[in-house]
Short mmCIF file of C-alpha atoms in Angstrom, two decimals:
data_model
loop_
_atom_site.label_atom_id
_atom_site.label_comp_id
_atom_site.label_asym_id
_atom_site.label_seq_id
_atom_site.Cartn_x
_atom_site.Cartn_y
_atom_site.Cartn_z
CA UNK A 1 -12.53 2.02 3.59
CA UNK A 2 -16.10 1.13 4.86
CA UNK A 3 -17.69 -2.39 4.24
CA UNK A 4 -19.99 -1.49 1.18
CA UNK A 5 -17.59 0.53 -0.77
CA UNK A 6 -14.74 -1.93 -0.29
CA UNK A 7 -16.79 -4.86 -1.25
CA UNK A 8 -18.09 -2.98 -4.34
CA UNK A 9 -14.59 -2.11 -5.29
CA UNK A 10 -13.48 -5.67 -5.23
CA UNK A 11 -16.41 -7.00 -7.13
CA UNK A 12 -15.95 -4.33 -9.58
CA UNK A 13 -12.27 -5.24 -10.14
CA UNK A 14 -13.24 -8.82 -10.50
CA UNK A 15 -15.88 -8.16 -12.90
CA UNK A 16 -13.37 -6.36 -15.02
CA UNK A 17 -11.17 -9.43 -14.88
CA UNK A 18 -13.83 -11.97 -15.58
CA UNK A 19 -14.19 -11.32 -19.32
CA UNK A 20 -10.62 -11.61 -19.86
CA UNK A 21 -9.03 -15.02 -20.92
CA UNK A 22 -8.73 -17.15 -17.93
CA UNK A 23 -7.37 -20.36 -19.60
CA UNK A 24 -6.17 -21.15 -23.28
CA UNK A 25 -6.91 -24.61 -24.12
CA UNK A 26 -4.26 -25.39 -27.12
CA UNK A 27 -3.79 -28.80 -29.05
CA UNK A 28 -0.01 -28.83 -28.19
CA UNK A 29 2.68 -26.67 -26.36
CA UNK A 30 3.39 -24.57 -29.30
CA UNK A 31 0.14 -23.64 -30.91
CA UNK A 32 -1.95 -20.84 -29.62
CA UNK A 33 -4.97 -21.94 -27.66
CA UNK A 34 -8.70 -21.26 -27.43
CA UNK A 35 -9.43 -18.78 -24.76
CA UNK A 36 -11.78 -19.65 -21.81
CA UNK A 37 -13.22 -16.93 -19.44
CA UNK A 38 -13.23 -17.38 -15.74
CA UNK A 39 -17.15 -17.78 -15.72
CA UNK A 40 -16.95 -20.44 -18.42
CA UNK A 41 -14.14 -22.42 -16.70
CA UNK A 42 -15.15 -22.04 -13.01
CA UNK A 43 -18.82 -21.21 -13.07
CA UNK A 44 -20.17 -20.09 -9.92
CA UNK A 45 -17.14 -21.06 -8.11
CA UNK A 46 -15.62 -17.83 -9.09
CA UNK A 47 -17.72 -16.10 -6.41
CA UNK A 48 -15.91 -17.21 -3.30
CA UNK A 49 -12.41 -15.90 -4.36
CA UNK A 50 -14.05 -12.60 -5.27
CA UNK A 51 -15.82 -12.36 -1.68
CA UNK A 52 -12.38 -13.16 -0.08
CA UNK A 53 -10.74 -10.22 -2.00
CA UNK A 54 -13.62 -8.08 -0.79
CA UNK A 55 -12.92 -9.11 2.87
CA UNK A 56 -9.30 -8.46 2.32
CA UNK A 57 -9.94 -4.87 1.26
CA UNK A 58 -12.00 -4.01 4.41
CA UNK A 59 -10.20 -1.51 6.66
CA UNK A 60 -12.08 -2.73 9.54
CA UNK A 61 -10.36 -6.29 9.09
CA UNK A 62 -7.25 -6.73 10.97
CA UNK A 63 -4.31 -6.49 8.59
CA UNK A 64 -3.08 -10.16 9.30
CA UNK A 65 -6.67 -11.66 8.76
CA UNK A 66 -7.12 -9.40 5.60
CA UNK A 67 -3.76 -10.63 4.35
CA UNK A 68 -4.64 -14.28 4.97
CA UNK A 69 -8.04 -13.68 3.19
CA UNK A 70 -6.27 -12.37 0.01
CA UNK A 71 -3.75 -15.31 0.04
CA UNK A 72 -6.56 -17.56 0.47
CA UNK A 73 -8.49 -16.20 -2.51
CA UNK A 74 -5.24 -16.67 -4.70
CA UNK A 75 -4.80 -20.40 -3.53
CA UNK A 76 -8.51 -20.97 -4.06
CA UNK A 77 -8.47 -19.51 -7.53
CA UNK A 78 -5.24 -21.63 -8.59
CA UNK A 79 -6.85 -24.80 -7.18
CA UNK A 80 -10.31 -24.30 -8.90
CA UNK A 81 -8.53 -23.29 -12.08
CA UNK A 82 -6.16 -26.37 -12.04
CA UNK A 83 -9.17 -28.89 -11.47
CA UNK A 84 -11.11 -26.95 -14.24
CA UNK A 85 -8.12 -27.47 -16.67
CA UNK A 86 -7.81 -31.15 -15.85
CA UNK A 87 -11.66 -31.45 -16.65
CA UNK A 88 -11.39 -29.67 -20.08
CA UNK A 89 -8.53 -31.87 -21.15
CA UNK A 90 -10.21 -35.24 -20.34
CA UNK A 91 -11.63 -35.65 -23.72
CA UNK A 92 -8.76 -34.19 -25.68
CA UNK A 93 -5.35 -35.71 -26.92
CA UNK A 94 -2.59 -36.27 -24.64
CA UNK A 95 -0.67 -33.47 -26.26
CA UNK A 96 -3.19 -30.83 -25.34
CA UNK A 97 -2.41 -28.11 -22.99
CA UNK A 98 -4.31 -25.71 -20.77
CA UNK A 99 -2.28 -22.51 -20.45
CA UNK A 100 -2.85 -19.53 -17.99
CA UNK A 101 -4.60 -16.73 -19.45
CA UNK A 102 -4.07 -12.95 -18.84
CA UNK A 103 -7.11 -12.59 -16.58
CA UNK A 104 -5.79 -15.29 -14.08
CA UNK A 105 -2.24 -13.81 -14.03
CA UNK A 106 -3.81 -10.37 -13.29
CA UNK A 107 -5.99 -11.77 -10.60
CA UNK A 108 -3.09 -13.63 -8.94
CA UNK A 109 -0.83 -10.60 -9.17
CA UNK A 110 -3.58 -8.31 -7.78
CA UNK A 111 -4.23 -10.78 -4.83
CA UNK A 112 -0.69 -10.95 -3.78
CA UNK A 113 -0.20 -7.21 -4.03
CA UNK A 114 -3.22 -6.51 -1.79
CA UNK A 115 -1.97 -9.19 0.65
CA UNK A 116 1.52 -7.27 0.54
CA UNK A 117 -0.19 -3.92 1.11
CA UNK A 118 -2.15 -5.38 4.17
CA UNK A 119 1.23 -6.75 5.58
CA UNK A 120 3.03 -3.41 5.15
CA UNK A 121 2.98 -2.78 8.95
CA UNK A 122 2.93 -6.51 10.18
CA UNK A 123 5.82 -7.89 11.98
CA UNK A 124 8.44 -10.10 10.22
CA UNK A 125 7.35 -13.10 12.27
CA UNK A 126 3.72 -12.66 11.01
CA UNK A 127 4.81 -12.22 7.38
CA UNK A 128 7.15 -15.36 7.49
CA UNK A 129 4.34 -17.29 9.23
CA UNK A 130 1.72 -16.39 6.60
CA UNK A 131 4.28 -17.04 3.62
CA UNK A 132 5.16 -20.43 5.20
CA UNK A 133 1.54 -21.39 5.48
CA UNK A 134 0.61 -20.20 1.80
CA UNK A 135 3.69 -22.10 0.38
CA UNK A 136 2.91 -25.32 2.54
CA UNK A 137 -0.81 -25.16 1.17
CA UNK A 138 0.54 -24.74 -2.28
CA UNK A 139 2.88 -27.65 -2.05
CA UNK A 140 0.14 -29.89 -0.46
CA UNK A 141 -2.25 -29.00 -3.41
CA UNK A 142 0.55 -29.76 -6.05
CA UNK A 143 1.21 -32.97 -4.34
CA UNK A 144 -2.37 -33.96 -4.52
CA UNK A 145 -2.53 -33.16 -8.21
CA UNK A 146 -4.52 -30.14 -8.24
CA UNK A 147 -2.21 -28.37 -10.89
CA UNK A 148 -1.68 -31.62 -12.99
CA UNK A 149 -3.75 -30.14 -15.93
CA UNK A 150 -2.06 -26.71 -16.23
CA UNK A 151 0.58 -26.70 -18.74
CA UNK A 152 3.14 -25.15 -16.58
CA UNK A 153 2.98 -28.36 -14.41
CA UNK A 154 3.10 -30.48 -17.31
CA UNK A 155 6.24 -28.59 -18.58
CA UNK A 156 7.87 -28.99 -15.27
CA UNK A 157 7.11 -32.85 -15.20
CA UNK A 158 8.83 -33.19 -18.48
CA UNK A 159 11.94 -31.07 -17.40
CA UNK A 160 12.05 -31.58 -13.66
CA UNK A 161 15.82 -32.80 -13.60
CA UNK A 162 16.74 -30.07 -15.89
CA UNK A 163 15.08 -27.28 -13.87
CA UNK A 164 16.81 -28.51 -10.61
CA UNK A 165 20.10 -28.48 -12.19
CA UNK A 166 19.47 -25.06 -13.86
CA UNK A 167 18.53 -23.83 -10.34
CA UNK A 168 21.72 -25.13 -8.72
CA UNK A 169 23.73 -23.67 -11.65
CA UNK A 170 21.99 -20.29 -11.42
CA UNK A 171 22.91 -20.12 -7.74
CA UNK A 172 26.49 -21.00 -8.33
CA UNK A 173 27.04 -18.46 -11.11
CA UNK A 174 25.48 -15.69 -8.90
CA UNK A 175 27.38 -16.55 -5.94
CA UNK A 176 30.59 -16.61 -7.95
CA UNK A 177 29.89 -13.17 -9.55
CA UNK A 178 29.08 -11.83 -6.05
CA UNK A 179 32.51 -13.15 -4.52
CA UNK A 180 34.40 -11.99 -7.47
CA UNK A 181 32.77 -8.30 -7.25
CA UNK A 182 33.55 -8.24 -3.44
CA UNK A 183 37.18 -9.34 -4.18
CA UNK A 184 37.50 -6.19 -6.65
CA UNK A 185 35.32 -3.79 -4.47
CA UNK A 186 36.72 -4.32 -1.01
CA UNK A 187 40.44 -3.30 -1.65
CA UNK A 188 39.41 -0.43 -3.77
CA UNK A 189 36.82 0.76 -0.94
CA UNK A 190 39.66 0.54 1.58
CA UNK A 191 42.02 2.47 -0.80
CA UNK A 192 39.52 5.18 -1.34
CA UNK A 193 38.90 5.61 2.39
CA UNK A 194 42.48 5.93 3.04
CA UNK A 195 43.24 8.27 0.15
CA UNK A 196 39.89 10.09 -0.75
CA UNK A 197 41.47 11.37 -4.02
CA UNK A 198 41.11 7.76 -5.41
CA UNK A 199 37.43 7.47 -4.64
CA UNK A 200 36.28 9.85 -7.19
CA UNK A 201 37.91 8.09 -10.33
CA UNK A 202 37.11 4.66 -8.92
CA UNK A 203 33.29 5.66 -8.27
CA UNK A 204 33.18 7.17 -11.91
CA UNK A 205 34.67 3.89 -13.38
CA UNK A 206 32.06 1.62 -11.62
CA UNK A 207 29.28 4.28 -12.37
CA UNK A 208 30.26 4.25 -16.10
CA UNK A 209 30.09 0.48 -16.27
CA UNK A 210 26.41 0.46 -15.24
CA UNK A 211 25.35 2.39 -18.59
CA UNK A 212 26.98 -0.54 -20.86
CA UNK A 213 23.89 -2.62 -21.91
CA UNK A 214 24.12 -6.10 -20.32
CA UNK A 215 23.77 -8.01 -23.44
CA UNK A 216 26.49 -5.93 -25.03
CA UNK A 217 28.89 -6.67 -22.22
CA UNK A 218 28.32 -10.21 -22.08
CA UNK A 219 28.96 -10.53 -25.85
CA UNK A 220 31.96 -8.41 -25.84
CA UNK A 221 33.74 -10.49 -23.17
CA UNK A 222 33.72 -13.66 -25.58
CA UNK A 223 36.10 -12.12 -28.16
CA UNK A 224 38.10 -10.45 -25.32
CA UNK A 225 38.53 -13.71 -23.33
CA UNK A 226 39.11 -15.59 -26.70
CA UNK A 227 42.24 -13.26 -27.42
CA UNK A 228 43.40 -13.52 -23.76
CA UNK A 229 43.29 -17.46 -24.07
CA UNK A 230 45.09 -17.32 -27.32
CA UNK A 231 47.97 -15.12 -25.75
CA UNK A 232 48.13 -17.10 -22.37
CA UNK A 233 46.87 -20.84 -23.35
CA UNK A 234 48.04 -21.81 -19.78
CA UNK A 235 44.81 -20.16 -18.52
CA UNK A 236 42.73 -22.99 -20.09
CA UNK A 237 44.17 -25.38 -17.42
CA UNK A 238 42.42 -23.48 -14.79
CA UNK A 239 38.99 -23.92 -16.56
CA UNK A 240 38.87 -20.40 -18.13
CA UNK A 241 36.99 -20.48 -21.53
CA UNK A 242 35.66 -17.83 -23.89
CA UNK A 243 32.10 -19.10 -23.58
CA UNK A 244 30.38 -20.51 -20.52
CA UNK A 245 30.65 -19.44 -16.95
CA UNK A 246 33.60 -17.30 -17.46
CA UNK A 247 32.04 -14.25 -19.30
CA UNK A 248 28.79 -14.75 -17.46
CA UNK A 249 30.60 -14.43 -13.96
CA UNK A 250 32.87 -11.65 -15.06
CA UNK A 251 30.15 -9.43 -16.78
CA UNK A 252 27.76 -9.95 -13.78
CA UNK A 253 30.58 -9.07 -11.25
CA UNK A 254 31.19 -5.88 -13.31
CA UNK A 255 27.79 -4.54 -12.53
CA UNK A 256 27.89 -5.66 -8.85
CA UNK A 257 30.95 -3.71 -8.09
CA UNK A 258 29.32 -0.32 -7.73
CA UNK A 259 26.65 -1.14 -4.92
CA UNK A 260 29.35 -3.13 -3.07
CA UNK A 261 31.93 -0.50 -3.36
CA UNK A 262 29.48 2.14 -2.34
CA UNK A 263 28.20 0.18 0.59
CA UNK A 264 31.77 -0.47 1.78
CA UNK A 265 32.80 3.06 1.33
CA UNK A 266 29.81 4.51 3.05
CA UNK A 267 30.28 2.06 5.92
CA UNK A 268 33.98 2.88 6.57
CA UNK A 269 33.10 6.44 6.43
CA UNK A 270 30.00 6.19 8.83
CA UNK A 271 32.22 5.05 11.94
CA UNK A 272 31.45 7.48 14.75
CA UNK A 273 34.68 9.69 15.27
CA UNK A 274 34.13 9.68 18.95
CA UNK A 275 34.30 5.74 18.89
CA UNK A 276 37.42 5.87 16.77
CA UNK A 277 39.02 8.52 19.13
CA UNK A 278 38.17 6.53 22.06
CA UNK A 279 39.86 3.48 20.43
CA UNK A 280 42.95 5.59 19.72
CA UNK A 281 42.99 7.04 23.22
CA UNK A 282 43.36 3.58 24.88
CA UNK A 283 46.22 2.56 22.53
CA UNK A 284 44.66 0.64 19.63
CA UNK A 285 46.63 0.55 16.35
CA UNK A 286 44.91 1.41 13.15
CA UNK A 287 44.60 -2.42 12.13
CA UNK A 288 42.77 -3.11 15.47
CA UNK A 289 40.60 -0.05 15.08
CA UNK A 290 39.57 -1.11 11.56
CA UNK A 291 39.01 -4.55 12.84
CA UNK A 292 37.15 -3.97 16.17
CA UNK A 293 35.46 -0.44 15.47
CA UNK A 294 35.20 0.46 11.87
CA UNK A 295 34.09 -2.85 10.34
CA UNK A 296 31.41 -3.77 13.04
CA UNK A 297 29.98 -0.07 12.68
CA UNK A 298 30.17 -0.46 8.86
CA UNK A 299 28.37 -3.66 8.66
CA UNK A 300 24.62 -2.30 8.69
CA UNK A 301 25.53 0.20 5.90
CA UNK A 302 27.36 -2.47 3.81
CA UNK A 303 24.43 -4.94 4.29
CA UNK A 304 22.27 -2.44 2.35
CA UNK A 305 24.80 -2.38 -0.63
CA UNK A 306 25.19 -6.33 -0.35
CA UNK A 307 21.41 -6.61 -0.62
CA UNK A 308 21.21 -4.71 -3.81
CA UNK A 309 24.17 -6.62 -5.28
CA UNK A 310 22.55 -9.99 -4.22
CA UNK A 311 19.35 -9.20 -6.05
CA UNK A 312 21.25 -7.86 -9.17
CA UNK A 313 23.28 -10.99 -9.23
CA UNK A 314 20.42 -13.26 -9.43
CA UNK A 315 18.63 -11.19 -12.12
CA UNK A 316 21.88 -10.32 -14.32
CA UNK A 317 23.27 -13.73 -14.51
CA UNK A 318 20.15 -14.80 -16.37
CA UNK A 319 21.91 -13.45 -19.51
CA UNK A 320 24.50 -16.17 -18.93
CA UNK A 321 22.08 -18.41 -20.88
CA UNK A 322 23.12 -16.60 -23.96
CA UNK A 323 26.80 -17.34 -23.64
CA UNK A 324 26.44 -21.02 -22.85
CA UNK A 325 26.75 -20.67 -18.94
CA UNK A 326 23.62 -22.43 -18.20
CA UNK A 327 21.45 -21.67 -15.39
CA UNK A 328 17.87 -20.77 -15.42
CA UNK A 329 18.46 -18.24 -17.95
CA UNK A 330 19.20 -21.18 -20.39
CA UNK A 331 15.55 -22.32 -19.95
CA UNK A 332 14.34 -18.70 -20.61
CA UNK A 333 16.08 -18.32 -23.81
CA UNK A 334 15.29 -21.75 -24.93
CA UNK A 335 11.63 -21.02 -24.44
CA UNK A 336 11.94 -17.83 -26.53
CA UNK A 337 13.49 -19.81 -29.25
CA UNK A 338 10.94 -22.47 -29.23
CA UNK A 339 8.08 -19.75 -28.67
CA UNK A 340 7.21 -22.02 -25.75
CA UNK A 341 5.73 -19.74 -23.06
CA UNK A 342 5.49 -22.35 -20.42
CA UNK A 343 9.32 -22.97 -20.69
CA UNK A 344 10.09 -19.30 -20.59
CA UNK A 345 7.97 -19.22 -17.46
CA UNK A 346 9.57 -22.33 -16.02
CA UNK A 347 13.00 -20.29 -16.01
CA UNK A 348 11.39 -16.88 -15.15
CA UNK A 349 9.26 -17.74 -12.26
CA UNK A 350 12.30 -19.34 -9.97
CA UNK A 351 14.40 -16.15 -10.88
CA UNK A 352 11.81 -13.95 -9.46
CA UNK A 353 11.22 -16.14 -6.31
CA UNK A 354 14.95 -16.55 -5.83
CA UNK A 355 15.33 -12.86 -6.01
CA UNK A 356 12.42 -12.09 -3.49
CA UNK A 357 13.75 -14.76 -1.10
CA UNK A 358 17.33 -13.25 -1.39
CA UNK A 359 15.96 -9.76 -0.74
CA UNK A 360 13.99 -10.76 2.22
CA UNK A 361 16.81 -12.58 3.91
CA UNK A 362 19.12 -9.70 3.17
CA UNK A 363 16.72 -7.29 4.72
CA UNK A 364 16.45 -9.48 7.79
CA UNK A 365 20.09 -9.58 7.95
CA UNK A 366 20.17 -5.83 7.58
CA UNK A 367 17.72 -5.23 10.42
CA UNK A 368 19.70 -7.49 12.75
CA UNK A 369 22.85 -5.70 12.18
CA UNK A 370 21.38 -2.31 12.64
CA UNK A 371 23.03 -0.55 15.44
CA UNK A 372 20.41 1.28 17.86
CA UNK A 373 20.67 5.04 17.88
#
C-alpha cells in the first residue's frame, strides 16, 4: 500500500471511530454513564495516535517499525484517555466513574490487530521484545497514575487482593484439570495404539463429550457427585465435594481428553517405521523402543494437542465460578449478577491474557520440539 492511500485509509478508519462513545462518565459503578466522544475527551491530542496508525499501515515501513508504531498508538490512546478521565472526574463525587466506551475498545483492538498483522513474518525474538517493551511501558504508566481515573483501575484497586487470589485459583484449577485429563487420555491412547480396534470407540466417546454444553455438564456433575458422596462418605475425607473445585476440574478435564488423546495417538503413530525397525535390529525391547524412539518422535505432535488443551483449560474453567470453584470466573459471574461491567472485565481480561500467554509459550515449545525433516 502506497503512502497516500494508507494514510487516507487510517484517517478514514479513525474518523469512523471518533463519533462513537469514548468514555462514559457515570455517577457510580452501577448506573449508566454519559457518553463522551474522543474529540470531546482528547481534543487535538487524538491526532498523533491517528498518524501513528497511518504510519503502521504503510507497506514501505519495515514490519517491526510498523508494529511498534501501532503499539505506540495504542499506548498513547490509553494514557491520554486515562489522563482525560482523571480531569473530568475532578469536580465530581468520589463515587463517580469513567468507563471505557465502545469507540476506545474498537480503537485498541484495531491497533493490536494491525500490530499482529505486521508482525506475522517477524522472528519470535522480535515479537517477544516488542511485547516486553509494550508491557513495561504500560506498567510504568500505570505506576505513574496515568490510569487512576479509569473505572477499571478503580475496580482493581478496590479488589486487588481478590483478583490476585482468583488468578492463582484459576491457574490451579486449570492445571488440575489438565493433569486429570492427561492421566485419562495417556493410557487410552497407548491402548488404542497397541489395539487399533479400541481407538474408534474411545475417540467416539471423547468426541461425543464435546457436544455436551459446558454449563450443562458442570451442573449435571453436582447431583452425580452428591449421590457418589452419599454412597461413599469416605471420599469426603479426601476433600471431594459436590460443589467447588471437584465438579469444575472433572467437567473441564472431560473436554480436554479429546485433544490430548488425539495428540498422543497421532504422535505414537507418527514414529518413522525405519527408526523403529533399526531399534529392533539392534536388539531393543518394546519398552525401550517406546521410551527412546516413539515418545521422542511423538513429542512435537503431542505438543500441538497439549497447546489446544492448555488454552481450553484456561477458558473452560471459568465456568467453575458457577459451581463454587472460585477463580477468575467467580469475578465474571459476580459482575454479571451486579450488572457491573468493570468487575466482569476484571475477571475476563486476565483470562484472555492467560490464554494468549499459554498459547505463545506452548507454540514456542512446539517449535523447539519439532524434528527437522
